[in-house]
Short mmCIF file of C-alpha atoms and ligand atoms in Angstrom, two decimals:
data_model
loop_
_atom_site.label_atom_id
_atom_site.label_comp_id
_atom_site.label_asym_id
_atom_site.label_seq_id
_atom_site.Cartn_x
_atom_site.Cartn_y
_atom_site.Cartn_z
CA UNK A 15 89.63 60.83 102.86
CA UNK A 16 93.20 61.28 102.62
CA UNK A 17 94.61 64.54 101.15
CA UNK A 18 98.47 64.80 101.12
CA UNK A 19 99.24 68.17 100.82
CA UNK A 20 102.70 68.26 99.14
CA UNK A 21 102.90 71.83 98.29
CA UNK A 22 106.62 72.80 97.05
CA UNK A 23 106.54 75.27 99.51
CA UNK A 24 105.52 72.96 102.11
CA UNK A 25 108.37 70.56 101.05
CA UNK A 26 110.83 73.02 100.81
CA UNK A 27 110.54 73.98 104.53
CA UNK A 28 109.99 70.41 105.42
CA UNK A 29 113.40 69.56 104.11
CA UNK A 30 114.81 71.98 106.30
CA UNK A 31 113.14 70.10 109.27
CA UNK A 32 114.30 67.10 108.25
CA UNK A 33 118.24 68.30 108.28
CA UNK A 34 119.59 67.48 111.67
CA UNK A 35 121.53 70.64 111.77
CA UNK A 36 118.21 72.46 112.28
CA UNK A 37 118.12 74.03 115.58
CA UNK A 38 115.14 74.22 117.73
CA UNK A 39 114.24 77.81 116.49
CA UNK A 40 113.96 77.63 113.10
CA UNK A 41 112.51 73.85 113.23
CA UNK A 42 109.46 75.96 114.91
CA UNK A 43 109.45 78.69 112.44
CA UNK A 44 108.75 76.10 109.83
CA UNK A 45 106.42 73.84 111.37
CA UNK A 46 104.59 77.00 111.85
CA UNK A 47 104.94 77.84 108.64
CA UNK A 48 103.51 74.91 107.49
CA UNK A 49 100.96 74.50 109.93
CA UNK A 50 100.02 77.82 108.33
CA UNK A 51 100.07 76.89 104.30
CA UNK A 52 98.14 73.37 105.35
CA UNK A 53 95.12 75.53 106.43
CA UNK A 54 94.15 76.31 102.96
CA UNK A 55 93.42 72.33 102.59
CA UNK A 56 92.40 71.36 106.26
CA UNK A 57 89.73 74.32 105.93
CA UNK A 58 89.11 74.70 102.13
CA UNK A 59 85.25 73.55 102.10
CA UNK A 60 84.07 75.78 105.13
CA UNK A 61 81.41 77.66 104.43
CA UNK A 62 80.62 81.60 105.10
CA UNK A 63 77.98 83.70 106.13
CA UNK A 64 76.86 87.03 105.13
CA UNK A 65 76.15 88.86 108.39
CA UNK A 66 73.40 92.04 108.32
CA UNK A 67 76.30 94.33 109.36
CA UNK A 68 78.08 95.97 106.51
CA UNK A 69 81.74 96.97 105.81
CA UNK A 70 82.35 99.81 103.00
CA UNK A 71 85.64 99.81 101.09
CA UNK A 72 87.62 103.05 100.57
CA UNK A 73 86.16 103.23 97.20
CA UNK A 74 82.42 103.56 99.03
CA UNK A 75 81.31 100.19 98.22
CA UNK A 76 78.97 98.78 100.57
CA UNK A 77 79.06 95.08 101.49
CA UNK A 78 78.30 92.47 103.42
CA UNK A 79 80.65 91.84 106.48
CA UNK A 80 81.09 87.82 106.26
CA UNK A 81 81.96 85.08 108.67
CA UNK A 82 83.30 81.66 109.04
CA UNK A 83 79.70 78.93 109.11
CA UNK A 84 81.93 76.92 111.90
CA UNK A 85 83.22 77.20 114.92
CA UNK A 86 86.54 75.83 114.74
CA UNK A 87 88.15 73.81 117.72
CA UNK A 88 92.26 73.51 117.58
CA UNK A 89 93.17 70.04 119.55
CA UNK A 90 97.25 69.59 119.49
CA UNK A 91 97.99 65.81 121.18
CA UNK A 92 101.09 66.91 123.75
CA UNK A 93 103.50 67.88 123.34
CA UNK A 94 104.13 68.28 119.86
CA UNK A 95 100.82 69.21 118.38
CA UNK A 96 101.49 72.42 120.39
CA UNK A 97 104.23 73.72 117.77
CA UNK A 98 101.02 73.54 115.17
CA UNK A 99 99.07 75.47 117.52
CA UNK A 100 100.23 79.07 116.03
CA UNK A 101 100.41 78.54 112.86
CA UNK A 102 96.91 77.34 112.43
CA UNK A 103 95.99 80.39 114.86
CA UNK A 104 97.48 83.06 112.43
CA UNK A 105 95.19 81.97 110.02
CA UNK A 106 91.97 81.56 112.19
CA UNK A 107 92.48 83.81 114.89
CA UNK A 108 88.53 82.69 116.39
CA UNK A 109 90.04 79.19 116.78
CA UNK A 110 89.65 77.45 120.35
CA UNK A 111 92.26 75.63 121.80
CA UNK A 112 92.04 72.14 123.28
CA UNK A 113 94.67 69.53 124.90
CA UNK A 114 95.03 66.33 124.86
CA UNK A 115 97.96 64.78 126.67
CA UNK A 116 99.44 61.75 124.81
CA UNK A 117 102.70 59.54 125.50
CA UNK A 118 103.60 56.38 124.06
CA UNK A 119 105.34 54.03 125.56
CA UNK A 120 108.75 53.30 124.56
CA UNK A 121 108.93 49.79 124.85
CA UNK A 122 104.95 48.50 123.93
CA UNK A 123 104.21 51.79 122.04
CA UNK A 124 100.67 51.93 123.49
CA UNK A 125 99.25 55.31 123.63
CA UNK A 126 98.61 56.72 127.24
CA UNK A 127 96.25 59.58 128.00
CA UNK A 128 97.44 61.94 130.95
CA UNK A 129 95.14 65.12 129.93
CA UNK A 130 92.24 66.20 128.18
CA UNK A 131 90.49 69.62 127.96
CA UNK A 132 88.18 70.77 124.68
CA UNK A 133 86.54 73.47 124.81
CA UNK A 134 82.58 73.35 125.22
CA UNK A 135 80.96 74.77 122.07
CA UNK A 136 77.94 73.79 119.85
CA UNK A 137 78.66 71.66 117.07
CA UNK A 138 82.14 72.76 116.32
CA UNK A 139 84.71 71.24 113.54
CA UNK A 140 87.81 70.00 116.24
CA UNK A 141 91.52 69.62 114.33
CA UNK A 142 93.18 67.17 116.17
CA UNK A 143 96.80 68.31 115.32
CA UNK A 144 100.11 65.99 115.80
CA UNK A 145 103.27 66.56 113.50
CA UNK A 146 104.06 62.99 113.59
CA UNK A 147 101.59 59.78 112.62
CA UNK A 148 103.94 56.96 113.13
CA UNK A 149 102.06 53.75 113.92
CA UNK A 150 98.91 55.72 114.14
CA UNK A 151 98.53 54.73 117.88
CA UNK A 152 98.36 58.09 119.52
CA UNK A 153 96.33 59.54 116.77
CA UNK A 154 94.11 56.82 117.17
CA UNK A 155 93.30 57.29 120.91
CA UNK A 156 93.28 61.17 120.55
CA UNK A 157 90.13 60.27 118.20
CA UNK A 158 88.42 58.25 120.34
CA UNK A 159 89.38 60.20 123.34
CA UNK A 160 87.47 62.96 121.03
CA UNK A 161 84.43 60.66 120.17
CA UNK A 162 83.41 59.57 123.68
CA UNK A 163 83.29 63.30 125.05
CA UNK A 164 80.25 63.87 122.40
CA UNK A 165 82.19 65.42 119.30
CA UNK A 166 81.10 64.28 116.24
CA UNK A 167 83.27 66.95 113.32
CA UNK A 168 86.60 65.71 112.89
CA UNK A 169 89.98 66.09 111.17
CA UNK A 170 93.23 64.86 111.23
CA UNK A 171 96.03 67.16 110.60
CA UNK A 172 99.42 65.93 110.46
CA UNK A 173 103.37 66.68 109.27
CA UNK A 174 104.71 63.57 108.40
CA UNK A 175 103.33 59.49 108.88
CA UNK A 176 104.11 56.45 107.07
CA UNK A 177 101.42 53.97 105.50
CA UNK A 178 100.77 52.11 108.56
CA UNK A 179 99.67 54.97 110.65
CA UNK A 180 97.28 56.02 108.10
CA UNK A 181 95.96 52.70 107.90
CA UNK A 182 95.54 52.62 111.18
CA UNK A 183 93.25 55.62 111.33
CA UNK A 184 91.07 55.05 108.43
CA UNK A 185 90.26 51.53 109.92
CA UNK A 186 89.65 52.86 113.60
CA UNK A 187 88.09 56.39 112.36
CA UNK A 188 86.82 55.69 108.73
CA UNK A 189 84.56 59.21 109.14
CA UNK A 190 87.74 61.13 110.55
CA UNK A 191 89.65 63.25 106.82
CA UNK A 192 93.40 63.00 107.14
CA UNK A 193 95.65 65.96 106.10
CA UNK A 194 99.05 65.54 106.07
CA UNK A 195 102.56 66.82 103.93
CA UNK A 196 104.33 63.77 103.92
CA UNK A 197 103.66 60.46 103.84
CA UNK A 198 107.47 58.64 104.56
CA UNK A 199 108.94 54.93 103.53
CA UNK A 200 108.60 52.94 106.70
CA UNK A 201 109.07 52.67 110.24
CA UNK A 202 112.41 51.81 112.06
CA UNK A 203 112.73 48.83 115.18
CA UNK A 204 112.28 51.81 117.59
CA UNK A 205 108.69 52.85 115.67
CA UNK A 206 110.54 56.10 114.58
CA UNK A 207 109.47 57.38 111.16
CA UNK A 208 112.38 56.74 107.87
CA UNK A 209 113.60 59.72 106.61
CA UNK A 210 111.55 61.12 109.18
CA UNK A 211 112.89 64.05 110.96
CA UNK A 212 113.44 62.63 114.32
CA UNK A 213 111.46 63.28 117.53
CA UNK A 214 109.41 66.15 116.96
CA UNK A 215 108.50 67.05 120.60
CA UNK A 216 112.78 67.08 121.64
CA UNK A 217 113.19 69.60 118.42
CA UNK A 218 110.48 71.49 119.25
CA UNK A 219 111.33 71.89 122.75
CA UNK A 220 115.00 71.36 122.49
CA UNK A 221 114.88 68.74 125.48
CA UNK A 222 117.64 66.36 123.43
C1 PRP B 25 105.08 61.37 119.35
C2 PRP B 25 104.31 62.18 118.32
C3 PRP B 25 102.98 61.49 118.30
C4 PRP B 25 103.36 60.04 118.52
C5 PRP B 25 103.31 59.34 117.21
O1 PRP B 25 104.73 61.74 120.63
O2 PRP B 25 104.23 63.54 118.63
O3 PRP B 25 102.08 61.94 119.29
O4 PRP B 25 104.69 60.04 119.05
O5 PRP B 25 103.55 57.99 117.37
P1 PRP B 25 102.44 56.87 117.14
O6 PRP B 25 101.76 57.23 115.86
O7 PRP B 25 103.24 55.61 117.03
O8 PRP B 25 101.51 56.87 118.30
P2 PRP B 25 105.40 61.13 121.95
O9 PRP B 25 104.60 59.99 122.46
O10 PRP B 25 106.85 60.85 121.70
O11 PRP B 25 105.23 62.28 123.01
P3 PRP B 25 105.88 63.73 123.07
O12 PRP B 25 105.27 64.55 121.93
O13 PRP B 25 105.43 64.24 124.40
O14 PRP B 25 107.37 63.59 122.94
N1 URA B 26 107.33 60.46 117.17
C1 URA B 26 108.28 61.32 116.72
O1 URA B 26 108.47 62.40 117.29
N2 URA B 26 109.00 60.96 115.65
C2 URA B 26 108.82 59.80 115.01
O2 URA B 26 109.52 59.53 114.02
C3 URA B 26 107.83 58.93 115.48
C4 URA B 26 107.09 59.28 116.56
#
């Protein structure tokens, strides 16, 4: 499944991204933002439990105190996953964190692994997060790197991609749901997503 979640709001801020006179700062503020409103998609069909403990409003009411069914497991590929990291956080504060360390090569574009730590936990739902699908290559590897450490539960979540990249994941990881705002016109010579809003990981950072 592919859900593009195109919320006005979402595009709004994702404009402002996209403007190359966005500075490092408030590029973060809204790709947290966003990472933020995407949540209500990436995490609309989890379930909750009614635990035996109660809560009472201040009108006396007695109910239920309820929980989230799943344990959630936050996995941003490095380094720009990690400016999705908060946003996703402010909503589900329980959320364990992950890395996976992912470069592509400049010239060949082949995905290279340098890190990978998930939390251990029992049957959890792991977000693999990435602003950027472009060929699909590191979100691609990120899944399998995923797969062969025993986790079975996961999602895609994503800023902006183009076609390709999409394909690209649906073909390798047919049972992995893909969430993402944007889905651009094409890729340029250098693999670089059109509009696009440049490299995400030099914005976030502010190493360019
Ligand atoms: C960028 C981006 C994705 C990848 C997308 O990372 O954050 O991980 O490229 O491209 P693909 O779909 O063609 O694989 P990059 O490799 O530039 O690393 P960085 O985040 O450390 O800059
Ligand atoms: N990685 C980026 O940061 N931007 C692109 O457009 C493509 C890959």
């Amino acid at each position: 499944m592919v859900k593009v979640v195109d919320h006005p709001l979402i595009q709004v801020k994702l404009n402002i991204m996209r403007d190359e006179r966005t500075k490092s700062k408030e590029f973060r503020e809204n790709l947290d933002e966003i990472a933020s409103l995407m949540c209500f998609e990436v995490f609309r069909d989890l379930k909750v439990h009614e635990e035996k403990e109660t809560i009472t409003t201040p009108t006396g009411a007695v109910l239920p105190k309820l929980k989230l069914d799943y344990k959630i497991i936050l996995a941003p590929i490095l380094r720009a996953g990690i400016g999705m990291v908060d946003g996703v956080r402010n909503m589900i504060p329980t959320a364990r964190i992950g890395h996976i360390g992912m470069y592509r090569d400049e010239e060949t574009m082949i995905p290279h692994e340098y890190y990978f730590k998930l939390p251990v936990v029992d049957n959890p739902l792991v977000v693999i997060c990435d602003p950027m699908l472009a060929t699909g290559g590191s979100a691609c590897a990120a899944i399998s790197a995923v797969k062969q450490r025993g986790y079975k539960n996961i999602r895609l979540m994503c800023l902006v991609g183009v076609q390709e990249g999409i394909d690209a994941v649906t073909k390798a990881h047919p049972d992995v749901d893909i969430y993402i705002a944007a889905v651009d016109e094409k890729l340029n010579e250098k693999c670089y997503i059109l509009p696009g809003l440049g490299d995400a990981g030099d914005r976030i950072f502010g190493t360019k």
